[in-house]
Coordinates of C-alpha atoms in Angstrom, one line a residue:
X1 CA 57.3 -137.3 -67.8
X2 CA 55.1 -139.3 -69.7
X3 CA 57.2 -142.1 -71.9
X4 CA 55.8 -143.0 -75.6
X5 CA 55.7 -146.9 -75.9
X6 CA 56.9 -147.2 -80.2
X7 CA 56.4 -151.2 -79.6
X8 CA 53.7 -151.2 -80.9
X9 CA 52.0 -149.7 -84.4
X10 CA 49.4 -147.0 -83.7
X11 CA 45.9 -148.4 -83.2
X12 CA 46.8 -151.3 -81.5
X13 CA 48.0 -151.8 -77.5
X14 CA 51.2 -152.1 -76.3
X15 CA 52.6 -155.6 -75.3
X16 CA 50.5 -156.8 -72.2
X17 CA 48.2 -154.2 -72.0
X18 CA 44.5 -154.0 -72.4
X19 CA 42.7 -150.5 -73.2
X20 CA 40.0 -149.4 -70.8
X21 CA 38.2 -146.8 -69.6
X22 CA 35.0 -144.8 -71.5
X23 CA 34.9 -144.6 -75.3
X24 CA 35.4 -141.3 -76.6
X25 CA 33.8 -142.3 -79.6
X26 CA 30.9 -143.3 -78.2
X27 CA 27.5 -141.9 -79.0
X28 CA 26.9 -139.1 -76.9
X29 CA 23.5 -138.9 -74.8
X30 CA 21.7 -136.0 -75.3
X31 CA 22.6 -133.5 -72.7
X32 CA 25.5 -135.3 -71.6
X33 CA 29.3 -135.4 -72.0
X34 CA 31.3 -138.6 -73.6
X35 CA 32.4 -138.9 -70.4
X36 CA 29.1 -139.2 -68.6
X37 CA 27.5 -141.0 -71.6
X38 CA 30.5 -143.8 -71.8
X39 CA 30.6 -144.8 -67.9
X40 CA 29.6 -148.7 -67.8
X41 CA 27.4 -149.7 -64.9
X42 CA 28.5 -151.9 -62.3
X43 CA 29.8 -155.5 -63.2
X44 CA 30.4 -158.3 -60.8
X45 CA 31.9 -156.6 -57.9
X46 CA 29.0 -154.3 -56.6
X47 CA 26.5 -155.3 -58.9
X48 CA 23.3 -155.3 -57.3
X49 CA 21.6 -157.5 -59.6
X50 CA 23.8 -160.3 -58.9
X51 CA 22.8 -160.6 -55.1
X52 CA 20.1 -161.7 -53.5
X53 CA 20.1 -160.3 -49.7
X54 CA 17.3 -162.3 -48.1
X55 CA 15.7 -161.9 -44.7
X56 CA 17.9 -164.0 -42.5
X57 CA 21.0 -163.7 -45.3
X58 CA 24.7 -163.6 -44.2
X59 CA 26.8 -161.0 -46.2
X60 CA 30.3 -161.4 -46.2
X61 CA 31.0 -159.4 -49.0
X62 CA 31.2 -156.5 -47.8
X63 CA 34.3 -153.9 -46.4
X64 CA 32.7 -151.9 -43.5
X65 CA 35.0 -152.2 -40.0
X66 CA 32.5 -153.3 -36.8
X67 CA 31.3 -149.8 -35.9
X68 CA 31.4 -151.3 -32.0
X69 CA 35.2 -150.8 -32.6
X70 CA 35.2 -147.6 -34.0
X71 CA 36.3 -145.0 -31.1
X72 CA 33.4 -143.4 -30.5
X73 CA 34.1 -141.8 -26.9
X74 CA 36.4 -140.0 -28.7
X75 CA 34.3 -138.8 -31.2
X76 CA 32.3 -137.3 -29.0
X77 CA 34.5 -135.9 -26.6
X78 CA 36.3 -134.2 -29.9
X79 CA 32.7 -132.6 -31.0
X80 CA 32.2 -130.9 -27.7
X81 CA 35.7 -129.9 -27.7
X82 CA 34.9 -128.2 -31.3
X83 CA 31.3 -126.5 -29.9
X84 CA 32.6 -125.4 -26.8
X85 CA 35.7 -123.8 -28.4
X86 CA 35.5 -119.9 -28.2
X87 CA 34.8 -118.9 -32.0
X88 CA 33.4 -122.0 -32.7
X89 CA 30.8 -119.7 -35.7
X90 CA 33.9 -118.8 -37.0
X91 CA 35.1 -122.0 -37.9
X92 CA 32.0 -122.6 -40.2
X93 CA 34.1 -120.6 -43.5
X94 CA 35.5 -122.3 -46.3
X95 CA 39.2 -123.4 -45.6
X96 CA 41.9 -124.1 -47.9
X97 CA 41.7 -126.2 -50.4
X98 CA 44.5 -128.5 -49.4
X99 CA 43.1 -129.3 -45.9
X100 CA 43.5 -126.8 -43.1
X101 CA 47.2 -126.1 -41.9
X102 CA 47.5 -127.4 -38.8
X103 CA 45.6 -130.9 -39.9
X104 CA 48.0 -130.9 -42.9
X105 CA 50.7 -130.5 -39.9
X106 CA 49.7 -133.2 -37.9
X107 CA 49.3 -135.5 -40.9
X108 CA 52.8 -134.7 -42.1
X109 CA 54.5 -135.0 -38.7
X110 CA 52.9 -138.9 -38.9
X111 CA 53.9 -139.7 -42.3
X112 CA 57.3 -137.6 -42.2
X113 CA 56.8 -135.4 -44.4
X114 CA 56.3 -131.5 -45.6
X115 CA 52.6 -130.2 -45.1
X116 CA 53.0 -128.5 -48.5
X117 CA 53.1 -132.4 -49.5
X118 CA 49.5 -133.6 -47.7
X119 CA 46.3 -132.6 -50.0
X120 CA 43.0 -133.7 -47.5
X121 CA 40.7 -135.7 -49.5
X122 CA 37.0 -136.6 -49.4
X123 CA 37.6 -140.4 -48.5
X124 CA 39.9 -142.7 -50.4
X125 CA 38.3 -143.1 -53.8
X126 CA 38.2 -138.8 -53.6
X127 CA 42.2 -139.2 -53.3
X128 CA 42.5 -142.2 -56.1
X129 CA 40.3 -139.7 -58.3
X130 CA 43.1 -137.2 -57.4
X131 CA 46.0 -139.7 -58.1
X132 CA 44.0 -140.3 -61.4
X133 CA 43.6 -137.5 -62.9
X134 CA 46.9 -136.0 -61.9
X135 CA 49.1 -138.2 -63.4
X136 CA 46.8 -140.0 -66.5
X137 CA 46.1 -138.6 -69.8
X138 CA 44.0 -140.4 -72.5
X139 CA 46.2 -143.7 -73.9
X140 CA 48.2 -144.1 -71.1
X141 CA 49.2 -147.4 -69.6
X142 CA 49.0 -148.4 -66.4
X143 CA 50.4 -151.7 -64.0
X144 CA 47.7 -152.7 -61.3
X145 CA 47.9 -155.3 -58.8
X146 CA 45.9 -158.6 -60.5
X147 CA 43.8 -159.4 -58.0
X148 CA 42.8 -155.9 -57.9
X149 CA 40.4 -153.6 -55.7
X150 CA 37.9 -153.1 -58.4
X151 CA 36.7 -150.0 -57.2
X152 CA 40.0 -148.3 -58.2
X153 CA 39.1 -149.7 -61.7
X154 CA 36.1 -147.9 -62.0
X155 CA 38.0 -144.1 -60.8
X156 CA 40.1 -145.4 -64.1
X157 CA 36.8 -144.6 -65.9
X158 CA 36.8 -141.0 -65.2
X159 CA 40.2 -141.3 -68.0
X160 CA 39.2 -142.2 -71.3
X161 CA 41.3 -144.8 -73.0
X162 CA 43.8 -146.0 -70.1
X163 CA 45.6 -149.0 -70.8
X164 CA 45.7 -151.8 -68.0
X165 CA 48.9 -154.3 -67.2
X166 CA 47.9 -156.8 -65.0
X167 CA 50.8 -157.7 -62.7
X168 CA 50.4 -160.8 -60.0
X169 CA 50.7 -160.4 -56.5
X170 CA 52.8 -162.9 -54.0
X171 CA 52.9 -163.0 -49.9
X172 CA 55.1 -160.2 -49.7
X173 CA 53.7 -157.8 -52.5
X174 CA 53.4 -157.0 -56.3
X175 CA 55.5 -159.1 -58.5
X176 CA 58.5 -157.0 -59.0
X177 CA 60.2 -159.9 -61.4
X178 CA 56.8 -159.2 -63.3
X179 CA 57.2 -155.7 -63.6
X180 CA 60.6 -155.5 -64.6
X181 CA 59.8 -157.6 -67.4
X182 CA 57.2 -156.0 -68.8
X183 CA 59.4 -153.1 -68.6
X184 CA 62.0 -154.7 -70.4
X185 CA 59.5 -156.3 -73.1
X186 CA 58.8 -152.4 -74.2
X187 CA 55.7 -151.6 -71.8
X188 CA 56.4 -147.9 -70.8
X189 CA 53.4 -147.4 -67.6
X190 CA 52.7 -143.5 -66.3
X191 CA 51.3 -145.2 -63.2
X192 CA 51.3 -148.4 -61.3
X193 CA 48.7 -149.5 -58.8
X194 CA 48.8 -151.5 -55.3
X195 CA 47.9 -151.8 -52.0
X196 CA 50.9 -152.5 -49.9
X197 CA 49.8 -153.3 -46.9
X198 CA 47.1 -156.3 -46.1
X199 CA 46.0 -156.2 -49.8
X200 CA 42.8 -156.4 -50.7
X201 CA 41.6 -159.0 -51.8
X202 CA 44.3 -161.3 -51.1
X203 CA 46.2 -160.1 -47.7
X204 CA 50.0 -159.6 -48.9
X205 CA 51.9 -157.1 -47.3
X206 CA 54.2 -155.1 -49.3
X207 CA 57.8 -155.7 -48.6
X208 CA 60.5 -153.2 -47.7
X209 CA 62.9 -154.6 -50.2
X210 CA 60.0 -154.6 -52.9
X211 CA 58.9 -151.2 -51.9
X212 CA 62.5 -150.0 -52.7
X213 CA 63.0 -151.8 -55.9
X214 CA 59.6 -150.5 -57.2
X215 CA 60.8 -147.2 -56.0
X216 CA 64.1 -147.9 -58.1
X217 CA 62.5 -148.6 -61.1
X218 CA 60.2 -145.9 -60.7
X219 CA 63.1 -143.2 -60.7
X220 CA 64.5 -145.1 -63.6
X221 CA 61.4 -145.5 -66.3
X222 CA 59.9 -141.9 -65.1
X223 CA 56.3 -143.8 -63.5
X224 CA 54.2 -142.7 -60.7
X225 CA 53.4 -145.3 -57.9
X226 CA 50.2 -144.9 -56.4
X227 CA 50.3 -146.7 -52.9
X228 CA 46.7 -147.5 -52.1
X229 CA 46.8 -147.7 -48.2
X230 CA 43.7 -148.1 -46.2
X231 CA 44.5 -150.8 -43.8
X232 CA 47.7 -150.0 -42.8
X233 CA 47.0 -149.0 -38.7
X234 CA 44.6 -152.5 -38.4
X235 CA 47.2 -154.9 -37.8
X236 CA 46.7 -158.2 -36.0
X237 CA 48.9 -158.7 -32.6
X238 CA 52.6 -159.2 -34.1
X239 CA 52.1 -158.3 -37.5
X240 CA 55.6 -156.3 -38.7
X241 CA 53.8 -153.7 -41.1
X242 CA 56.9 -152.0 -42.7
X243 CA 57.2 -148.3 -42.5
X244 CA 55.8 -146.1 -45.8
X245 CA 59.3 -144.9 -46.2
X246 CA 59.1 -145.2 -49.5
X247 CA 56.1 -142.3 -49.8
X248 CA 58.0 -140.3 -47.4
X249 CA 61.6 -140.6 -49.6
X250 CA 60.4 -140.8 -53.0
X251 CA 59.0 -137.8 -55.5
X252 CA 57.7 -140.6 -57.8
X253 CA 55.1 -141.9 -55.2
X254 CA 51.6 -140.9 -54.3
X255 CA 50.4 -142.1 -51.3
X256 CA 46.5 -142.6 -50.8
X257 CA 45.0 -142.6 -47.3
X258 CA 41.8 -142.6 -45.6
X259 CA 39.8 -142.8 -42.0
X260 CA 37.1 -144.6 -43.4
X261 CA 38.4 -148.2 -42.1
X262 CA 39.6 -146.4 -38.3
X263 CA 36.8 -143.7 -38.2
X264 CA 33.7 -145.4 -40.3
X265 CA 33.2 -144.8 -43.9
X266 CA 30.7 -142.1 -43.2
X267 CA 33.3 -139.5 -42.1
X268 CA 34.8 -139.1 -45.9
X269 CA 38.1 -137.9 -45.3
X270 CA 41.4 -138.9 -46.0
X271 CA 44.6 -137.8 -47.7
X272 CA 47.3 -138.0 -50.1
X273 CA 50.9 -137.4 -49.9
X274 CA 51.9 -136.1 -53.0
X275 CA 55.1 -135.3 -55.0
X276 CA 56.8 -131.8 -53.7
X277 CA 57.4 -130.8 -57.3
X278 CA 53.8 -131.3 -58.6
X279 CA 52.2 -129.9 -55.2
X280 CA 51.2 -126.8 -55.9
X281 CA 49.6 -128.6 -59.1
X282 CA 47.6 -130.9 -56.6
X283 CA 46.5 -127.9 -54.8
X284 CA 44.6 -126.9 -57.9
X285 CA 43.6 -129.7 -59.2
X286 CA 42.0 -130.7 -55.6
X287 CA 40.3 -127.0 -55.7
X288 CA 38.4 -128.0 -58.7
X289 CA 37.1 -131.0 -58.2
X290 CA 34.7 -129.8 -55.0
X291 CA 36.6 -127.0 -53.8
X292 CA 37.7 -128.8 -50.2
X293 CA 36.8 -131.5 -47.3
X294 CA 34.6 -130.0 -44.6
X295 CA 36.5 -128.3 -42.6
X296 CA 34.4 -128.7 -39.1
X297 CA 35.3 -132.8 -39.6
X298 CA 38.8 -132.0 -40.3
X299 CA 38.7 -130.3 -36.8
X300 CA 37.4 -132.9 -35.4
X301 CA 39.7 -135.8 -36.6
X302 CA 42.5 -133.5 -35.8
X303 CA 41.5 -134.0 -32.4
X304 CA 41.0 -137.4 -32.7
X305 CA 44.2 -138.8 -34.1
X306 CA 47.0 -136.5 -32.2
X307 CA 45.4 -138.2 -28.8
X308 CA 47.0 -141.6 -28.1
X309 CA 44.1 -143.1 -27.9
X310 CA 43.4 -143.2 -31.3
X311 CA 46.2 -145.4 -31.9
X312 CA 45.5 -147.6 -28.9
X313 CA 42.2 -148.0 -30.1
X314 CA 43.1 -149.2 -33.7
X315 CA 45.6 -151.6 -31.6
X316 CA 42.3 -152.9 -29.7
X317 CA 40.4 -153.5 -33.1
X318 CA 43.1 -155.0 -34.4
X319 CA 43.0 -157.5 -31.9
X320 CA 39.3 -158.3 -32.0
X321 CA 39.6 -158.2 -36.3
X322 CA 42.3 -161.5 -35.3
X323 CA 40.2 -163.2 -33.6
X324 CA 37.6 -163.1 -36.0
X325 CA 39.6 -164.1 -38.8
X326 CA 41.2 -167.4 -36.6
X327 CA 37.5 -168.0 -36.1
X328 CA 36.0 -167.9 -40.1
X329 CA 39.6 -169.4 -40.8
X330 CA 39.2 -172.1 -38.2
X331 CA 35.7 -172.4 -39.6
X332 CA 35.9 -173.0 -43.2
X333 CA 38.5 -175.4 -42.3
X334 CA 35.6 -177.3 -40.2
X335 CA 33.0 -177.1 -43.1
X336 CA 35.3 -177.8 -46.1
X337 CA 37.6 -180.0 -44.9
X338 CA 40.8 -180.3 -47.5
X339 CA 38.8 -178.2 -50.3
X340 CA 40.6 -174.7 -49.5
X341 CA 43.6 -173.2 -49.8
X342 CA 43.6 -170.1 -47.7
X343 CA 45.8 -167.5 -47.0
X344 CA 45.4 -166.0 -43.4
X345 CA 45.1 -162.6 -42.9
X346 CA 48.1 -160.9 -41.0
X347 CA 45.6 -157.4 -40.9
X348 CA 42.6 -155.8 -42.5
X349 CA 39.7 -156.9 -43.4
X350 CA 39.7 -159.6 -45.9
X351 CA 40.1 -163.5 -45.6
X352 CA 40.9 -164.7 -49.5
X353 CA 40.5 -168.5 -50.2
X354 CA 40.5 -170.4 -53.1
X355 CA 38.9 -173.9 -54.2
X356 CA 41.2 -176.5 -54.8
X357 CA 38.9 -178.7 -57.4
X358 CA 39.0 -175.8 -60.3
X359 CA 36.7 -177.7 -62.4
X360 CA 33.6 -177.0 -60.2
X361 CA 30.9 -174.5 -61.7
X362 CA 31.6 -171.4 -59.7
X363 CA 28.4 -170.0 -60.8
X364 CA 26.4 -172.8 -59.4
X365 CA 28.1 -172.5 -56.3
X366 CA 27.4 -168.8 -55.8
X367 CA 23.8 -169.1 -56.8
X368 CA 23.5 -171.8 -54.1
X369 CA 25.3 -170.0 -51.6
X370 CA 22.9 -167.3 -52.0
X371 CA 20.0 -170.1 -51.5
X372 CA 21.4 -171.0 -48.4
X373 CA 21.1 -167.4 -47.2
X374 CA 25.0 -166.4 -47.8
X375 CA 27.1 -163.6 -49.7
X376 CA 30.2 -162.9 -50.7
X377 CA 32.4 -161.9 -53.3
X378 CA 33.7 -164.3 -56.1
X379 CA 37.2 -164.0 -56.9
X380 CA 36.5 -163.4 -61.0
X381 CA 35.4 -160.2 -60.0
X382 CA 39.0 -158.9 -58.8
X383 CA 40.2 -160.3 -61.9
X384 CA 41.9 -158.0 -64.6
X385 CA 40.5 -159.1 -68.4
X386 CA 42.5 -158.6 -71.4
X387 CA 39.4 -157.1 -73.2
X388 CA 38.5 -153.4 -72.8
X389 CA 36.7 -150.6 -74.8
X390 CA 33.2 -151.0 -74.8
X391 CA 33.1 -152.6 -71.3
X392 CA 35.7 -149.7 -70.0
X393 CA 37.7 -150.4 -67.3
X394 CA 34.8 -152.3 -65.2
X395 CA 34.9 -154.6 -67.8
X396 CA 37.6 -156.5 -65.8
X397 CA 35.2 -157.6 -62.9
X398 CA 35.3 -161.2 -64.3
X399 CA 38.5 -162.6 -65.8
X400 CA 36.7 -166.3 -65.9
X401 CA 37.6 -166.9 -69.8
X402 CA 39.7 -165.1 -70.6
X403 CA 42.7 -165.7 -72.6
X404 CA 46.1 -165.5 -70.9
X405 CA 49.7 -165.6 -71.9
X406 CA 50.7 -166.4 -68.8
X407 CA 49.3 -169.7 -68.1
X408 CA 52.4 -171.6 -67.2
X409 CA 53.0 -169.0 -64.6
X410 CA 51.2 -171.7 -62.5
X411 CA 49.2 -171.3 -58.9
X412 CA 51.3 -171.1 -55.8
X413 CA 48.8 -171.4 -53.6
X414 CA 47.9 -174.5 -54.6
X415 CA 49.7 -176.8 -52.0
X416 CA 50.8 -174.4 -49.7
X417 CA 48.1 -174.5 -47.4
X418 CA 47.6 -178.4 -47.4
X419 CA 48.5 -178.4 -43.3
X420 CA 45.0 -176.4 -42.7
X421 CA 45.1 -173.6 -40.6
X422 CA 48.5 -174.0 -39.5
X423 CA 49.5 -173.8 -42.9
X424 CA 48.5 -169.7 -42.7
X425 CA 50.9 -166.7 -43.4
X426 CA 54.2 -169.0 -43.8
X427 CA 53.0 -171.0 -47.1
X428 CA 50.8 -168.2 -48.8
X429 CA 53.6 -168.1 -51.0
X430 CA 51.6 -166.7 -53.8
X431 CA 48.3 -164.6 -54.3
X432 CA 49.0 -164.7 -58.3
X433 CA 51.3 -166.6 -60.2
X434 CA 54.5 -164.6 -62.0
X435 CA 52.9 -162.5 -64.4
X436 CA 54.6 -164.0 -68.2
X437 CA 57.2 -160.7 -69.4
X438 CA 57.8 -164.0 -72.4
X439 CA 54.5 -163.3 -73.4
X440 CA 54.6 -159.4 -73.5
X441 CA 57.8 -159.7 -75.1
X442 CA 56.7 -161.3 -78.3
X443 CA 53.6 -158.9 -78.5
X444 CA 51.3 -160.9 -77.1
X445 CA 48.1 -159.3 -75.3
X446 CA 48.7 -160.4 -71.6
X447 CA 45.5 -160.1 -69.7
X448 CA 44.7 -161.3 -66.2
X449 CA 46.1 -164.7 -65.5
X450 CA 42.5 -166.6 -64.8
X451 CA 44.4 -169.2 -62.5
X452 CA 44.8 -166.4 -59.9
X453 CA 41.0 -165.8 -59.3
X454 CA 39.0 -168.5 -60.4
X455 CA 37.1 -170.3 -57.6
X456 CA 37.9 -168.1 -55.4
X457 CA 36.2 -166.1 -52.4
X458 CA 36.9 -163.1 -50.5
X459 CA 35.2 -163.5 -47.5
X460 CA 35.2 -160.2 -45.0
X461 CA 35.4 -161.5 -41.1
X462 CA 35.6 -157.5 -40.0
X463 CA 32.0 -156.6 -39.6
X464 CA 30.4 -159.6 -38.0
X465 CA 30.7 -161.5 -34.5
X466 CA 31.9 -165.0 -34.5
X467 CA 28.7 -167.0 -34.0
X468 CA 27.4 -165.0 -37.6
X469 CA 31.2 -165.9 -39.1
X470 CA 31.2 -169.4 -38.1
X471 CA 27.7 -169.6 -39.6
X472 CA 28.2 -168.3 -42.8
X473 CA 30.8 -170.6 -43.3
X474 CA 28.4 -174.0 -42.7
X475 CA 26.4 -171.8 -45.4
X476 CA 29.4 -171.5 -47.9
X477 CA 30.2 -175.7 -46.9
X478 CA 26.4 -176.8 -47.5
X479 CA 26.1 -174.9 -50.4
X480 CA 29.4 -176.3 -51.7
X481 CA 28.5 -179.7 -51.3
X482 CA 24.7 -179.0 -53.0
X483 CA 26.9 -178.4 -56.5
X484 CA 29.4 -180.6 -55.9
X485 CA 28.2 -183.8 -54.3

């Protein structure tokens, strides 16, 4: 059920939130919808008019897995399964729209769950856009993970008017002290947003104990969590990745999967594990939106993931994604000696690292790593802004600015990587700071704490070999010491 916040008068936004998404009363273009007319274009994250990819140029922005270590041989051994099948013509129909039933089986029997509960999805944005528009009406408020994927802002979009809470993140998940006090400042959510496992940007894994405390609350104030959860089968050598139990147990969680990080992006599939109440709902809801995923790849990936060698191959890329993160890791470490603190990656893709001198001009810096024939992402970008409307959800791709309530939450960090590379996984104590519940309780607005993002990087170590790595990090150290002497 959707719960009223009455903290706040009509008009305004309720304490700690900031409205995004389109402007219904924006002008409409001719032809078009206020939905189509009041989409903003890309800012910071994604915006192509803020990179300059050179010949020669080093991109470590980006989120694609090393398609050498994608299982290929199985792949292909799957498609001539699928053509040499008797029938095979008759497989070219239209299928259901939740996914075909014994794809939705296999799915279920990994996640523990009723098929009636797994909806296939076009990819992982297809199944946030699901999650979205399932649960979210107009007005609405939201929590999300602050740093945030920014691409999940922008499926926000397709809701006019969704309020955003911005809630820190720490090693071992989203701030569950925050969120509690928000809830008990007046903020009443429909949704909340994170990625549990090896978050992107910053790496945390979602604990079981916060996992079942969110789930608590959830029950309690009537919210929906949506459990973002791409990365969850890339796990470094002894990385404890706790179970999704919490998906499996609980009717207030949505859980959002996808192949494109194990199979390649290209494939566009995925799933969701939805409520068993609202199933039926989801069924619908997924047969308007494009009627159903290709049936002919779900055939194939069927065939792919019940063979153990799909598992043993994401086992095997796991591996390899280790050693290229201890290698940019060891890297930036060499070429910025003392000016990082970085959390190391325990899985994924992402290596997140912060400068420690925040008075540099983080601007500069990226204009002269670009110079030097390097990209990446700047941490502003994952930021969550107080300010909204006009600039719609994307509006939060840069929190540098803005004003925070929260500014004595204070950046853990900070010190906790002072050892270097030894420091890794024990001391990343915090990706954000404690989110302020003070400051939503006296009616504050409480955007994005700035501290958590500013002079940051997210550097991706998935796509490249080492030699590549290890030079794009003498790029990011020259151009470093270009702007800061």
């Amino acid at each position: 059920m959707t719960h009223l916040d009455t903290t706040a008068p009509t008009g305004t936004s309720p304490a700690g939130t900031a409205p995004t998404g389109t402007d219904p009363a924006r002008t409409r273009l001719p032809g078009g919808s206020s939905l189509l007319s009041g989409l903003p274009g890309r800012q910071g994250f994604g915006d192509a008019s803020l990179i300059r990819v050179g010949t020669g140029s080093i991109d470590l922005g980006g989120g694609n897995p090393d398609r050498s270590l994608l299982p290929v041989d199985l792949y292909r051994e799957a498609v001539h399964e699928l053509m040499d099948s008797p029938g095979y013509g008759a497989r070219l129909g239209y299928v259901p729209a939740a996914g075909t039933p014994s794809f939705r089986a296999l799915l279920a029997e990994r996640e523990g769950v009723s098929p009636e509960r797994i909806i296939v999805t076009s990819g992982g944005i297809n199944g946030l856009a699901l999650a979205v528009l399932g649960t979210l009406d107009p007005g609405d408020t939201i929590v999300v993970d602050d740093p945030i994927f920014p691409l999940f802002l922008r499926v926000l979009d397709l809701v006019p008017g969704v309020r955003v809470v911005p809630v820190g993140v720490q090693a071992d998940g989203l701030d569950v002290d925050a969120l509690e006090a928000h809830l008990a400042a007046g903020v009443r959510p429909q949704a909340v947003f994170t990625v549990p496992t090896f978050h992107n940007p910053g790496g945390a894994v979602l604990s079981a104990q916060k996992a079942q405390r969110i789930t608590e609350l959830a029950e309690r104030w009537g919210f929906t969590v949506f459990a973002d959860d791409p990365y969850r089968e890339l796990a470094f050598p002894g990385a404890e990745v706790p179970a999704a139990a919490w998906v499996r147990d609980s009717e207030h969680v949505i859980g959002v999967n996808t192949f494109s990080k194990t199979l390649g992006p290209a494939l566009r599939l995925g799933y969701n594990v939805v409520p068993s109440a609202l199933a039926e709902q989801y069924v619908k809801l997924r047969n308007r939106l494009d009627g159903q995923a290709s049936g002919v790849l779900q055939d194939i990936v069927e065939r792919i993931v019940g063979r153990p060698e799909y598992a043993q191959a994401n086992a095997a890329a796991g591996a390899v994604y280790a050693q290229k993160a201890r290698a940019l890791l060891d890297a930036l470490h060499r070429e910025l000696p003392g000016e990082l603190d970085i959390i190391e990656p325990q899985g994924g893709f992402f290596l997140w690292a912060r400068f420690r001198d925040q008075h540099a001009d983080f601007a500069a810096l990226f204009d002269a790593a670009q110079d030097e024939g390097l990209v990446y992402q700047r941490g502003e970008w994952f930021g969550v802004t107080p300010t909204g409307g006009a600039g719609g959800a994307s509006g939060a791709a840069s929190a540098a600015g803005a004003a925070s309530a929260a500014g004595a939450a204070g950046d853990a960090v900070g010190a906790a990587n002072a050892a270097g590379p030894a420091g890794g996984a024990a001391v990343a104590a915090n990706v954000a700071g404690a989110a302020g519940g003070a400051a939503g309780a006296t009616g504050q607005g409480l955007g994005g704490d700035p501290s958590r993002t500013r002079g940051a990087v997210r550097l991706t170590f998935a796509e490249l070999d080492v030699p590549t790595l290890e030079e794009g990090a003498a790029r990011l150290g020259r151009a470093w010491r270009r702007i800061h002497g």
